[in-house]
Coordinates of C-alpha atoms and ligand atoms in Angstrom, one line a residue:
X1 CA 13.4 -4.2 -7.3
X2 CA 13.2 -7.8 -5.6
X3 CA 15.9 -10.1 -6.6
X4 CA 13.2 -12.4 -7.4
X5 CA 11.0 -10.3 -10.0
X6 CA 8.6 -8.8 -8.3
X7 CA 9.0 -4.7 -8.8
X8 CA 6.2 -3.1 -6.4
X9 CA 2.5 -2.7 -5.4
X10 CA 0.6 -1.7 -8.3
X11 CA -2.5 -1.5 -7.9
X12 CA -5.2 -1.9 -4.9
X13 CA -8.8 -2.4 -5.4
X14 CA -11.0 -0.6 -2.7
X15 CA -14.7 -1.1 -2.3
X16 CA -16.3 2.0 -1.4
X17 CA -20.3 2.5 -0.1
X18 CA -20.7 5.6 -2.5
X19 CA -18.9 5.9 -5.4
X20 CA -19.7 9.8 -5.4
X21 CA -18.2 11.0 -2.6
X22 CA -15.1 8.6 -2.8
X23 CA -14.7 10.0 -6.2
X24 CA -14.2 13.0 -4.6
X25 CA -12.3 12.5 -2.1
X26 CA -9.5 10.7 -4.0
X27 CA -9.6 13.0 -6.4
X28 CA -9.8 16.4 -4.8
X29 CA -8.6 15.2 -1.3
X30 CA -6.1 12.9 -2.2
X31 CA -5.4 14.3 -5.6
X32 CA -5.2 11.2 -7.7
X33 CA -5.5 11.0 -11.3
X34 CA -8.9 9.7 -12.7
X35 CA -7.9 7.7 -15.5
X36 CA -10.8 5.3 -16.5
X37 CA -14.4 3.8 -15.8
X38 CA -15.3 0.6 -17.0
X39 CA -18.8 -1.4 -18.2
X40 CA -19.0 -2.6 -14.4
X41 CA -18.4 0.8 -12.8
X42 CA -15.5 0.5 -11.3
X43 CA -13.1 3.8 -11.3
X44 CA -9.5 4.0 -11.7
X45 CA -6.7 6.1 -10.4
X46 CA -3.2 6.9 -10.5
X47 CA -0.4 9.3 -8.9
X48 CA 0.3 12.0 -10.5
X49 CA 4.2 10.6 -10.9
X50 CA 3.3 6.9 -11.7
X51 CA 3.2 6.0 -15.9
X52 CA 0.9 3.0 -15.4
X53 CA -2.5 3.2 -16.1
X54 CA -3.7 3.2 -12.9
X55 CA -2.9 2.3 -9.1
X56 CA -6.7 2.0 -7.5
X57 CA -9.2 0.9 -8.5
X58 CA -13.1 1.8 -6.5
X59 CA -15.8 -0.6 -6.6
X60 CA -19.3 0.2 -5.2
X61 CA -20.4 -2.4 -2.5
X62 CA -22.8 -3.0 0.7
X63 CA -19.0 -3.3 2.4
X64 CA -15.8 -1.1 2.2
X65 CA -12.5 -2.9 2.4
X66 CA -9.7 -4.4 0.5
X67 CA -10.9 -6.7 -2.6
X68 CA -7.2 -6.9 -4.1
X69 CA -3.7 -5.6 -4.1
X70 CA -1.8 -6.3 -7.4
X71 CA 2.1 -6.8 -7.4
X72 CA 3.4 -5.4 -10.8
X73 CA 6.4 -8.0 -11.8
X74 CA 8.9 -8.2 -14.7
X75 CA 7.9 -9.8 -17.2
X76 CA 5.6 -12.5 -18.6
X77 CA 7.9 -15.9 -17.8
X78 CA 8.6 -14.0 -14.1
X79 CA 4.7 -14.0 -14.1
X80 CA 4.9 -17.8 -15.0
X81 CA 7.3 -18.7 -12.2
X82 CA 6.0 -17.2 -9.5
X83 CA 2.8 -18.5 -10.1
X84 CA 4.3 -22.2 -10.7
X85 CA 6.1 -21.2 -7.0
X86 CA 2.9 -20.6 -5.1
X87 CA 1.2 -23.4 -6.4
X88 CA 4.4 -25.3 -5.1
X89 CA 4.2 -23.5 -1.8
X90 CA 0.6 -25.3 -1.5
X91 CA -1.5 -22.2 -2.6
X92 CA -3.6 -22.6 -5.0
X93 CA -3.5 -19.7 -8.0
X94 CA -6.5 -18.6 -10.7
X95 CA -5.9 -16.4 -13.5
X96 CA -7.9 -13.5 -14.6
X97 CA -7.5 -12.8 -18.2
X98 CA -6.6 -9.8 -19.5
X99 CA -8.6 -6.6 -20.3
X100 CA -10.6 -7.8 -17.1
X101 CA -9.6 -4.5 -15.8
X102 CA -8.5 -1.8 -17.6
X103 CA -5.2 -1.4 -20.0
X104 CA -4.2 -4.4 -18.1
X105 CA -2.8 -7.8 -19.4
X106 CA -3.3 -11.6 -17.2
X107 CA -3.3 -11.3 -13.4
X108 CA -2.4 -14.5 -11.0
X109 CA -4.5 -14.3 -8.0
X110 CA -4.5 -16.2 -5.1
X111 CA -5.4 -15.9 -1.2
X112 CA -2.3 -15.2 1.8
X113 CA -2.2 -17.0 5.1
X114 CA -3.7 -13.5 6.7
X115 CA -6.3 -13.7 4.4
X116 CA -6.1 -11.1 1.9
X117 CA -6.7 -11.9 -2.3
X118 CA -3.3 -10.9 -3.4
X119 CA -2.3 -10.7 -7.1
X120 CA 0.8 -10.9 -9.6
X121 CA 0.5 -9.0 -13.5
X122 CA 3.7 -8.2 -15.7
X123 CA 1.5 -5.8 -18.2
X124 CA -0.1 -2.1 -17.6
X125 CA -0.4 0.4 -20.4
X126 CA 2.2 3.2 -20.0
X127 CA -0.3 6.4 -19.7
X128 CA 2.5 8.7 -18.5
X129 CA 2.6 11.1 -16.2
X130 CA 1.5 14.3 -17.9
X131 CA 5.0 15.7 -18.8
X132 CA 7.0 14.3 -21.4
X133 CA 9.9 11.9 -20.8
X134 CA 12.6 13.9 -23.0
X135 CA 13.2 17.2 -21.4
X136 CA 10.6 17.0 -19.0
X137 CA 9.4 19.0 -16.3
X138 CA 9.2 18.3 -12.5
X139 CA 5.5 18.6 -12.0
X140 CA 2.4 18.8 -14.6
X141 CA 0.0 22.1 -13.8
X142 CA -3.0 21.6 -11.7
X143 CA -2.4 19.1 -9.5
X144 CA -4.7 18.9 -6.9
X145 CA -5.0 18.3 -3.0
X146 CA -2.5 16.0 -1.7
X147 CA -0.6 15.1 -4.7
X148 CA 1.3 12.2 -3.9
X149 CA 3.9 10.8 -6.3
X150 CA 2.4 7.3 -5.6
X151 CA 1.3 4.3 -4.3
X152 CA 3.7 3.1 -1.5
X153 CA 2.5 0.4 0.8
X154 CA -0.5 -2.1 2.3
X155 CA -0.7 -2.8 5.7
X156 CA -2.9 -5.5 6.4
X157 CA -4.2 -7.8 9.7
X158 CA -4.3 -11.5 10.5
X159 CA -3.4 -14.2 12.8
X160 CA -1.2 -16.1 10.4
X161 CA 1.3 -13.3 9.6
X162 CA 4.2 -16.2 9.5
X163 CA 2.3 -17.9 6.4
X164 CA 2.4 -14.8 4.9
X165 CA 6.1 -13.9 5.4
X166 CA 6.8 -17.2 4.2
X167 CA 5.4 -16.9 1.3
X168 CA 6.2 -13.2 0.5
X169 CA 9.8 -14.5 1.6
X170 CA 10.7 -17.8 0.2
X171 CA 8.3 -17.5 -3.4
X172 CA 8.0 -13.7 -3.8
X173 CA 11.5 -12.8 -2.7
X174 CA 10.4 -10.3 -0.4
X175 CA 12.5 -9.3 2.7
X176 CA 11.6 -8.9 6.2
X177 CA 13.1 -5.1 6.5
X178 CA 11.9 -4.9 10.5
X179 CA 9.7 -6.9 12.9
X180 CA 8.0 -6.9 15.7
X181 CA 9.4 -10.1 17.3
X182 CA 9.8 -12.2 19.5
X183 CA 12.1 -15.6 20.1
X184 CA 11.8 -15.1 16.1
X185 CA 8.5 -15.0 16.0
X186 CA 6.8 -12.1 13.5
X187 CA 3.6 -10.0 15.6
X188 CA 4.5 -7.8 12.9
X189 CA 6.6 -7.7 9.5
X190 CA 7.7 -5.1 7.4
X191 CA 8.3 -6.4 3.7
X192 CA 10.2 -5.0 0.8
X193 CA 10.8 -6.0 -2.9
X194 CA 12.4 -3.3 -3.4
X195 CA 14.9 0.0 -1.8
X196 CA 11.7 1.0 -0.7
X197 CA 11.7 0.6 3.4
X198 CA 8.5 -1.7 3.0
X199 CA 6.0 -2.1 0.2
X200 CA 4.0 -4.3 2.3
X201 CA 3.1 -4.8 6.4
X202 CA 1.2 -7.6 7.8
X203 CA 0.4 -7.2 11.6
X204 CA -0.8 -10.3 13.8
X205 CA -3.9 -8.9 15.0
X206 CA -7.3 -10.4 14.5
X207 CA -9.3 -9.4 11.2
X208 CA -8.9 -12.5 8.3
X209 CA -8.6 -10.1 5.1
X210 CA -8.7 -7.4 6.7
X211 CA -7.0 -3.9 5.4
X212 CA -5.6 -1.1 7.8
X213 CA -4.5 1.2 5.0
X214 CA -2.9 2.6 2.0
X215 CA -0.1 4.7 2.2
X216 CA 0.8 7.2 -0.7
X217 CA 3.9 8.6 -1.3
X218 CA 4.6 12.0 -0.7
X219 CA 8.3 13.9 -0.9
X220 CA 8.9 15.7 2.5
X221 CA 7.8 16.2 5.6
X222 CA 6.4 20.0 4.4
X223 CA 4.3 17.8 2.3
X224 CA 2.9 15.7 4.8
X225 CA 2.3 18.6 6.9
X226 CA 0.2 20.3 4.3
X227 CA -1.8 16.9 3.4
X228 CA -3.0 17.4 7.1
X229 CA -3.4 21.0 6.6
X230 CA -5.7 19.7 3.6
X231 CA -7.6 17.1 5.6
X232 CA -8.4 19.8 7.7
X233 CA -9.4 21.8 5.6
X234 CA -11.6 19.4 3.4
X235 CA -13.2 18.1 7.0
X236 CA -12.0 14.8 6.1
X237 CA -12.1 12.6 9.0
X238 CA -8.7 12.7 10.8
X239 CA -6.8 9.6 12.3
X240 CA -3.6 10.2 13.8
X241 CA -0.6 12.4 13.3
X242 CA 1.5 13.9 11.8
X243 CA 4.2 12.1 13.5
X244 CA 6.5 10.0 13.0
X245 CA 7.3 5.9 13.3
X246 CA 10.0 4.4 15.0
X247 CA 9.6 1.1 12.5
X248 CA 10.7 2.2 9.4
X249 CA 11.1 5.9 10.5
X250 CA 9.0 7.6 7.9
X251 CA 6.7 10.4 8.6
X252 CA 2.9 10.0 8.4
X253 CA -0.5 11.4 8.8
X254 CA -3.5 9.0 8.5
X255 CA -6.6 9.7 7.6
X256 CA -9.9 7.6 6.2
X257 CA -12.1 8.1 3.2
X258 CA -15.7 8.4 3.0
X259 CA -16.0 5.2 3.6
X260 CA -13.7 4.3 6.3
X261 CA -10.8 3.0 4.2
X262 CA -7.8 4.2 6.0
X263 CA -5.1 6.3 4.2
X264 CA -1.9 7.4 4.8
X265 CA 0.1 10.2 3.4
X266 CA 3.8 8.2 3.8
X267 CA 7.0 9.9 3.7
X268 CA 11.5 9.2 4.4
X269 CA 11.8 5.8 5.9
X270 CA 15.5 5.0 4.8
X271 CA 16.5 2.9 1.7
X272 CA 17.3 -0.5 1.8
X273 CA 19.7 -3.0 0.6
X274 CA 19.2 -6.8 0.4
X275 CA 22.4 -6.8 2.3
X276 CA 21.4 -4.7 5.4
X277 CA 20.4 -6.0 8.4
X278 CA 16.9 -6.2 9.4
X279 CA 16.0 -4.2 12.3
X280 CA 13.7 -6.0 15.3
X281 CA 11.6 -4.4 17.7
X282 CA 10.3 -6.4 20.5
X283 CA 7.0 -6.6 21.9
X284 CA 7.0 -4.4 24.9
X285 CA 8.6 -1.7 22.5
X286 CA 5.7 -1.5 20.5
X287 CA 4.1 1.7 21.2
X288 CA 7.7 2.9 20.0
X289 CA 8.1 1.2 17.3
X290 CA 4.5 2.7 16.0
X291 CA 4.9 6.1 17.2
X292 CA 8.1 7.0 18.5
X293 CA 7.1 10.7 19.7
X294 CA 3.8 9.7 21.7
X295 CA 4.9 6.2 22.5
X296 CA 1.0 5.2 23.3
X297 CA -0.7 2.7 21.1
X298 CA -4.2 4.9 20.2
X299 CA -7.3 1.9 20.5
X300 CA -8.8 3.3 17.3
X301 CA -5.8 3.2 15.5
X302 CA -5.1 -0.7 16.5
X303 CA -8.7 -1.3 16.2
X304 CA -10.2 0.0 13.0
X305 CA -9.7 -2.0 10.1
X306 CA -12.2 -2.3 6.8
Ligands
LIG1 C1 3.3 2.1 9.6 C2 4.1 2.4 8.3 C3 0.8 -0.6 12.5 C4 1.8 -0.3 12.1 C5 2.0 1.4 11.1 C6 3.3 1.4 10.3 C7 -0.5 -0.3 12.3 O1 1.8 2.6 9.0 O2 4.1 2.7 7.4 O3 5.5 2.3 8.8 O4 0.7 -1.5 13.4
LIG2 FE1 2.2 2.4 6.9

């Protein structure tokens, strides 16, 4: 966890165009577990190996995309301290009361310089991973589809990468693990609050507030290949891969939910420690940083965001 008390991306709230089609995608193709529906019609999901109540919340709307991304912090005192830090940085925070999300404590909400809405929260009910915590098994019965173990990271677009990096680094305690940068100016920044190679990534392309993808972690390269098989067998909209990133060294396949929000099944990458030197890619090497085998940028991959 970050030395400043932020643990992980804890939930993503997405807008979808057709809730029924979205629920089919996230349960049958992705293989998430539905954990609740609220009075406003929002549907809550978790990955099987997450213990907290939810990591994905869907809301039906006439436009797809990201409503907000929530990071879990260690405790309520840390939430207060970080909220004060965001205010002091010059960004307004607002409190969303406990219970506004099912099973969740109060959240502190703010908008990053790249335009996305983020939240911090400290409490969410623990519902378990479908197995006992004493003498557990290795996986619950009846897993479906791709069945990722956890929400892994989110990648967002927006011009002011420098501003979002400063906020996440100087206030929230994240570190830049890798970047595409030139003379210290970031075109893309991969940031960690944990031992993961990235928890959030910012890419400096036009698209204020836009989402490029949400990534779910699978255990192995063969699980990435199996994810691609599931995508093919279910006639899910495929984007790119299976292949490997240069930046992060992760292995990946990208696809779309029925509303056009991009998903990634991701594995690998290396372990991050706070004393590890960050890696840099120069802008001319962007194609290799993104896809180490193809060494080519694909228009649709670069330009489609929600
Ligand atoms: C990843 C990753 C883009 C970079 C993508 C990289 C969209 O998704 O997990 O390392 O520029
Ligand atoms: Fe990714």
